[in-house]
Short mmCIF file of C-alpha atoms in Angstrom, two decimals:
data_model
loop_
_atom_site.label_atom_id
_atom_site.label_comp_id
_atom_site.label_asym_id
_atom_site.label_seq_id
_atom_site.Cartn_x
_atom_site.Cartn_y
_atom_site.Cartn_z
CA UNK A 16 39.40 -46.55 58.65
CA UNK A 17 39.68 -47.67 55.10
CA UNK A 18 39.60 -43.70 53.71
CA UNK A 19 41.32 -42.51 56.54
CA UNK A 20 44.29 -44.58 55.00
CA UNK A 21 43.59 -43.97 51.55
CA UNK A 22 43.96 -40.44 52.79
CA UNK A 23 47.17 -40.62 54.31
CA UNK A 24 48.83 -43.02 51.68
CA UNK A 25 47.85 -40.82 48.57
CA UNK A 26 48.66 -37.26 50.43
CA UNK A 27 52.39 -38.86 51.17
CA UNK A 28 52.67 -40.09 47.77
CA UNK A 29 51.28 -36.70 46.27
CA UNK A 30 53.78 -34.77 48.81
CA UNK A 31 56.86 -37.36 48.20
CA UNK A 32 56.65 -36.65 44.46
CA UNK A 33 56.94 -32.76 45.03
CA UNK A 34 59.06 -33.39 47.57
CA UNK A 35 61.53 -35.44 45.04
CA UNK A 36 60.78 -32.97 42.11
CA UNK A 37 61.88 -29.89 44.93
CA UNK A 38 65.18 -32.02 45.99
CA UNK A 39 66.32 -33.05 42.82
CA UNK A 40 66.06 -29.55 41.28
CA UNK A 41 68.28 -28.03 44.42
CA UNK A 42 71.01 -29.84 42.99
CA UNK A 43 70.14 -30.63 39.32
CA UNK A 44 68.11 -29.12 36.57
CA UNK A 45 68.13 -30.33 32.75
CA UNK A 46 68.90 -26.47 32.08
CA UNK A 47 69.98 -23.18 33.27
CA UNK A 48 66.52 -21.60 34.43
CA UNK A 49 67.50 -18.03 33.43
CA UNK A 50 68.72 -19.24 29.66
CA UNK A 51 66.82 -18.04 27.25
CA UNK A 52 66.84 -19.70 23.40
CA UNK A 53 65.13 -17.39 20.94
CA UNK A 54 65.24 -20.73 18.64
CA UNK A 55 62.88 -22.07 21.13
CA UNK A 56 60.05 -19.62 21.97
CA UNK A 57 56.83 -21.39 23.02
CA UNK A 58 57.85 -24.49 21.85
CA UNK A 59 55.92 -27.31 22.76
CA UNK A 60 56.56 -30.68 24.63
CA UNK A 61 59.43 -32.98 22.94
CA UNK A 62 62.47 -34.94 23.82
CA UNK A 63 64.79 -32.09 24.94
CA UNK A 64 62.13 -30.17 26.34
CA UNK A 65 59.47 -32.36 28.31
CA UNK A 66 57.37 -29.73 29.30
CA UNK A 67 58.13 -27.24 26.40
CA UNK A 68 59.60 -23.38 26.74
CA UNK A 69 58.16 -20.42 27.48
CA UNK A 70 57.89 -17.14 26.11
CA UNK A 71 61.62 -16.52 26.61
CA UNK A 72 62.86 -20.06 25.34
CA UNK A 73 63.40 -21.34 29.08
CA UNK A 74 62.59 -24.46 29.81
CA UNK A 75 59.68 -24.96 31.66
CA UNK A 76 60.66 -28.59 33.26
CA UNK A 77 63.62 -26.89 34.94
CA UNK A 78 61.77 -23.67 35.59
CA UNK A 79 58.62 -25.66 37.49
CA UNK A 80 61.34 -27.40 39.42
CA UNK A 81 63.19 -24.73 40.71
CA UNK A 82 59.69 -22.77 41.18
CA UNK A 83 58.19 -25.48 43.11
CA UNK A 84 61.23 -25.21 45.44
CA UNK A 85 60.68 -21.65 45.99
CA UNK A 86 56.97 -21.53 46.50
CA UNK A 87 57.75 -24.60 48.96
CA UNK A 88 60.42 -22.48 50.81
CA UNK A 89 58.31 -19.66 51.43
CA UNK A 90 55.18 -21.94 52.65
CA UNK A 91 57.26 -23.65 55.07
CA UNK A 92 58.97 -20.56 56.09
CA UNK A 93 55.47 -18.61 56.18
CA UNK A 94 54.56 -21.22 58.39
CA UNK A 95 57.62 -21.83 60.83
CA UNK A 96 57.09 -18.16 61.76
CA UNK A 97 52.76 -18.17 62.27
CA UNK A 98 53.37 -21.32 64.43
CA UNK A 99 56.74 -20.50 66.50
CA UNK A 100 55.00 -16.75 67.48
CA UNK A 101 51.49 -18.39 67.34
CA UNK A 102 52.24 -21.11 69.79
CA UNK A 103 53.86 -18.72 71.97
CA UNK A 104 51.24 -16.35 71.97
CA UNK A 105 48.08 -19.05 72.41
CA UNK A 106 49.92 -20.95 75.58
CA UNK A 107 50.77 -17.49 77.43
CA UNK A 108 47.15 -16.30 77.24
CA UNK A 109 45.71 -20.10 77.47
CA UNK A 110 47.68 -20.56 79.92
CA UNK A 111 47.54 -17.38 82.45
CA UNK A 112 44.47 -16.25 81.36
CA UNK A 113 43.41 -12.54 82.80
CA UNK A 114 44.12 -9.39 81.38
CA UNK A 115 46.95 -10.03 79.33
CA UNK A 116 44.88 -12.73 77.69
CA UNK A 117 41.83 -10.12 77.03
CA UNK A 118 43.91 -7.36 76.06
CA UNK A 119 45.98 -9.87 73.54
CA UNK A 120 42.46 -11.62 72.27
CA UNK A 121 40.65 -8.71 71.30
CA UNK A 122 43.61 -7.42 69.35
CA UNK A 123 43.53 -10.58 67.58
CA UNK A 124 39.86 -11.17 66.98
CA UNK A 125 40.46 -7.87 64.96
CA UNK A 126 43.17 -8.86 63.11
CA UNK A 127 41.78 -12.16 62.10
CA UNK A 128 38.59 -10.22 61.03
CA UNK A 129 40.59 -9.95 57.85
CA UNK A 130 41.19 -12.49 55.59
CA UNK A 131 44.80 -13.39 55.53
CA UNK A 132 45.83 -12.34 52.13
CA UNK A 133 44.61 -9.01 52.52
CA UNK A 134 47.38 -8.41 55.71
CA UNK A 135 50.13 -9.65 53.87
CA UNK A 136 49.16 -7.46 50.78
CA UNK A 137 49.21 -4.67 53.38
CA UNK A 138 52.23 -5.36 54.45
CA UNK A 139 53.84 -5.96 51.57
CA UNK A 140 52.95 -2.64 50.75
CA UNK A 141 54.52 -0.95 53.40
CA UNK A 142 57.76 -3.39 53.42
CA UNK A 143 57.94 -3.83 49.33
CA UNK A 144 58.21 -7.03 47.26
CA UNK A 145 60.58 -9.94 47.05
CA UNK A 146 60.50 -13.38 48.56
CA UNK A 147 61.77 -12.37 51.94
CA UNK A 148 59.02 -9.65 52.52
CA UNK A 149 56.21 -12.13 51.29
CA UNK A 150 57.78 -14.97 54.24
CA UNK A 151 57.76 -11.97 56.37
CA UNK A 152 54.05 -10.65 55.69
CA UNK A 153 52.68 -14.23 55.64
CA UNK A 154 54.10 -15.13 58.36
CA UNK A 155 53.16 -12.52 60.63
CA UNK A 156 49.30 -12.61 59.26
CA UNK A 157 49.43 -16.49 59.64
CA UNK A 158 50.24 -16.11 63.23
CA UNK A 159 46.43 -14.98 64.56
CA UNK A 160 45.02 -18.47 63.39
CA UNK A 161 47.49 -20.44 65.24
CA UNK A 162 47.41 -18.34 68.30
CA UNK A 163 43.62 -19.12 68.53
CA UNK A 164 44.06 -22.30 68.10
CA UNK A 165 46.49 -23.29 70.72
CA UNK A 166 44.91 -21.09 73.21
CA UNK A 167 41.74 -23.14 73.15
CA UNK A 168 43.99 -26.42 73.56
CA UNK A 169 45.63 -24.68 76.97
CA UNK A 170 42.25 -23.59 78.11
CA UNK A 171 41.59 -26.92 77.85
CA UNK A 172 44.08 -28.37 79.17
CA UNK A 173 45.59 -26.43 81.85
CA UNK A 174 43.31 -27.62 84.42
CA UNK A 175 43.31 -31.61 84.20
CA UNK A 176 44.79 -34.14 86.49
CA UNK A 177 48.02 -34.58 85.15
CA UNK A 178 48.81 -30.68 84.97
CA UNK A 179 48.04 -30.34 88.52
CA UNK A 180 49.55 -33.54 89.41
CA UNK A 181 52.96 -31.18 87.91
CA UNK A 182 52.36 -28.35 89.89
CA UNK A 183 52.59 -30.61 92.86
CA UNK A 184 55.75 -32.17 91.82
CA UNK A 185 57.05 -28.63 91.91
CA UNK A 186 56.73 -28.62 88.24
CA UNK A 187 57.39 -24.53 87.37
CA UNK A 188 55.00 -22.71 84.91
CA UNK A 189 57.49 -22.82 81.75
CA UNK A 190 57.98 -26.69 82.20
CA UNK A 191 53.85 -27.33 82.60
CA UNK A 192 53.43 -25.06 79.19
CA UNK A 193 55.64 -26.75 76.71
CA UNK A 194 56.88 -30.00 78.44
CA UNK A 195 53.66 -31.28 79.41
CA UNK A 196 50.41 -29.46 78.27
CA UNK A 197 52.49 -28.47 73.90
CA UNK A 198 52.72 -31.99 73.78
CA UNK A 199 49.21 -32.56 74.10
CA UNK A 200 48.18 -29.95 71.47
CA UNK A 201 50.39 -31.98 68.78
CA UNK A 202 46.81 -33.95 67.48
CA UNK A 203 45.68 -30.51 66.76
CA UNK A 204 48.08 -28.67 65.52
CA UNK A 205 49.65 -30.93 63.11
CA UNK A 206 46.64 -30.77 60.64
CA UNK A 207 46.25 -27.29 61.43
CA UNK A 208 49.96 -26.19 60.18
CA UNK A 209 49.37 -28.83 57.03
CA UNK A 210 46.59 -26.40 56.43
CA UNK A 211 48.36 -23.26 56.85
CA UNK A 212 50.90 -24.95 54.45
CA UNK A 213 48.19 -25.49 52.08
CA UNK A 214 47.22 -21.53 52.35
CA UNK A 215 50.82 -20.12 52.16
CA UNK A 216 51.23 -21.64 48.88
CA UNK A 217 47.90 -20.27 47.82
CA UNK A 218 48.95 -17.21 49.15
CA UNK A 219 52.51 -17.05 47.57
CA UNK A 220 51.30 -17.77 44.17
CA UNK A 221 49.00 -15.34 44.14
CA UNK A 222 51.24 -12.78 45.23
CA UNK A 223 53.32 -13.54 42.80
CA UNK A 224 50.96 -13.73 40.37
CA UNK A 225 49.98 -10.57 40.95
CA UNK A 226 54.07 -9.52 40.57
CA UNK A 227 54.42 -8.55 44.04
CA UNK A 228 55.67 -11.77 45.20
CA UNK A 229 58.92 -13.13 44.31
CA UNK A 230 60.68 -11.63 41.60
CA UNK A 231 62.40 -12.42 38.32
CA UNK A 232 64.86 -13.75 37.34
CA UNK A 233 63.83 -16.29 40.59
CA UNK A 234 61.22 -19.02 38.92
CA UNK A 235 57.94 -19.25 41.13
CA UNK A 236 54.93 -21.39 40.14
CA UNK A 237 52.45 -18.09 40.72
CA UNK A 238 54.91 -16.10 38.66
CA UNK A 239 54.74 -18.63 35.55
CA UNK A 240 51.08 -18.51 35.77
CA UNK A 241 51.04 -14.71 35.29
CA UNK A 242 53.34 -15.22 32.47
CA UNK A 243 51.80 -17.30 30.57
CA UNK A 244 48.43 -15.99 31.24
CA UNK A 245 48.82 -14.01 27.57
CA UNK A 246 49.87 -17.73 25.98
CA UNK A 247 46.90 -20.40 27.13
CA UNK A 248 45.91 -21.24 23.93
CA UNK A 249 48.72 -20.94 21.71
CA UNK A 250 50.59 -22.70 24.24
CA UNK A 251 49.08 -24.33 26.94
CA UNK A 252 51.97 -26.58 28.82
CA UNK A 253 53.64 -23.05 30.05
CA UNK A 254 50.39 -22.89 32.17
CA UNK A 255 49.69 -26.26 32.34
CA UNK A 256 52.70 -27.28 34.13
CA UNK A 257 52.99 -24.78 36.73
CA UNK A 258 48.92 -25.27 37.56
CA UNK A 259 49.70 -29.07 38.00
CA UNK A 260 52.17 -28.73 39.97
CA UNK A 261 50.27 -26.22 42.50
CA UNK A 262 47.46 -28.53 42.59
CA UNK A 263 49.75 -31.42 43.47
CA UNK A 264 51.26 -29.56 46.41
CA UNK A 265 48.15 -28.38 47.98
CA UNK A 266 46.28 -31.75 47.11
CA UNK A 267 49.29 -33.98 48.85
CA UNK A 268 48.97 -31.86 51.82
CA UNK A 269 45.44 -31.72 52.13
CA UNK A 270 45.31 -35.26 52.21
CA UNK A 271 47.87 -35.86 54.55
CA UNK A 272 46.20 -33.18 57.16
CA UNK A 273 42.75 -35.21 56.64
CA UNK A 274 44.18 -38.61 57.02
CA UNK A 275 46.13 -37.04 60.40
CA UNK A 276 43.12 -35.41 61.86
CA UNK A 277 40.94 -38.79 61.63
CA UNK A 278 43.74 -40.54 63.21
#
């Protein structure tokens, strides 16, 4: 009980802190995040600029907040599509079963034979980069894992008392899916999508890493990364920084998903 809690409380105080940091820099951030300061090229940590500059004299403070904002917006969004078309998909075939169910499984047993990453790379090959084609691609390769997921929880469900108990009350077949049998699903899902969270950000930084992700001038944490993979040494805050913060998102939610799950 004791680390179940100690779970949950540092995960929301991990997440509340990027949460805060993502918040304050939609409305505020100590500098432009496209300025650039020749004057100020790799400078290192000091009053004006916490976190030092980068390559380009930008601030890296205001740069990792309105990064972290963007890699959070395309996690969430990645994941608001893979769980709206997942949870779709997984309660139609849980739910009727048959050939529709076989026909859709088998398609997605081969789809989820490849590892996430590698679809959305695909994709984004066909449908280019930019941060709207990486929500797109991740989304769309996120949705297999949910599907599965809430398929098993309608197998499992659809034939207990209180489902059949609906059907009696005249209960039609949209009403018994998602007003009675969703609901039921919510223990596992929840740490499920905190997961998927956890891999979208993964995912989105190291697409962007990789420069097919978002693009400049927008500031993403996986994009920092990449450019200051030429400057660890001579100036280690412009990776620093970004690598924190990544590990701070992923950690918070972690946490939170493992303190949920042993609820």
């Amino acid at each position: 009980m004791k680390k179940k809690n100690l779970n949950f409380i540092l995960g929301s105080i991990l997440t509340g802190i990027v949460l805060l940091v993502v918040l304050v820099g939609i409305f505020y951030t100590p500098y432009d995040t496209t300025a650039m300061d020749n004057a100020n090229k790799l400078s290192g940590i000091s009053l004006a600029h916490p976190f030092g500059c980068d390559n380009f004299g930008r601030d890296i403070l205001s740069r990792v907040m309105k990064g972290s904002g963007t890699t959070l917006l395309v996690a969430l969004s990645t994941v608001a599509i893979g769980t709206f078309f997942g949870v779709l998909l997984g309660a139609f075939t849980g739910y009727f079963g048959g050939l529709l169910d076989e026909v859709l499984m088998r398609i997605i047993d081969v789809v989820f034979a490849f590892p996430s990453i590698l679809l959305a790379l695909v994709f984004i090959s066909l449908l280019g980069p930019g941060k709207g084609n990486v929500i797109i691609s991740l989304g769309i390769a996120f949705i297999p894992s949910f599907a599965r997921i809430v398929r098993s929880e309608f197998i499992r469900c659809k034939n207990m008392d209180y489902v059949k108990l609906a059907r009696l009350a005249g209960a039609g077949h949209l009403r018994i899916m998602f007003v009675h049998i969703l609901p039921n699903t919510i223990s596992v899902l929840v740490p499920a999508v905190m997961i998927g969270f956890n891999n979208a950000v993964l995912a989105e930084a190291g697409m962007s890493y990789l420069g097919i992700g978002v693009q400049p001038p927008d500031a993403s944490l996986g994009r920092m990364l990449s450019e200051a993979q030429t400057y660890i040494f001579s100036a280690p805050g412009f990776a620093l920084f970004p690598g924190i913060f990544i590990v701070v998102m992923v950690l918070g939610f972690s946490l939170l998903a493992e303190g949920l799950k042993r609820d």
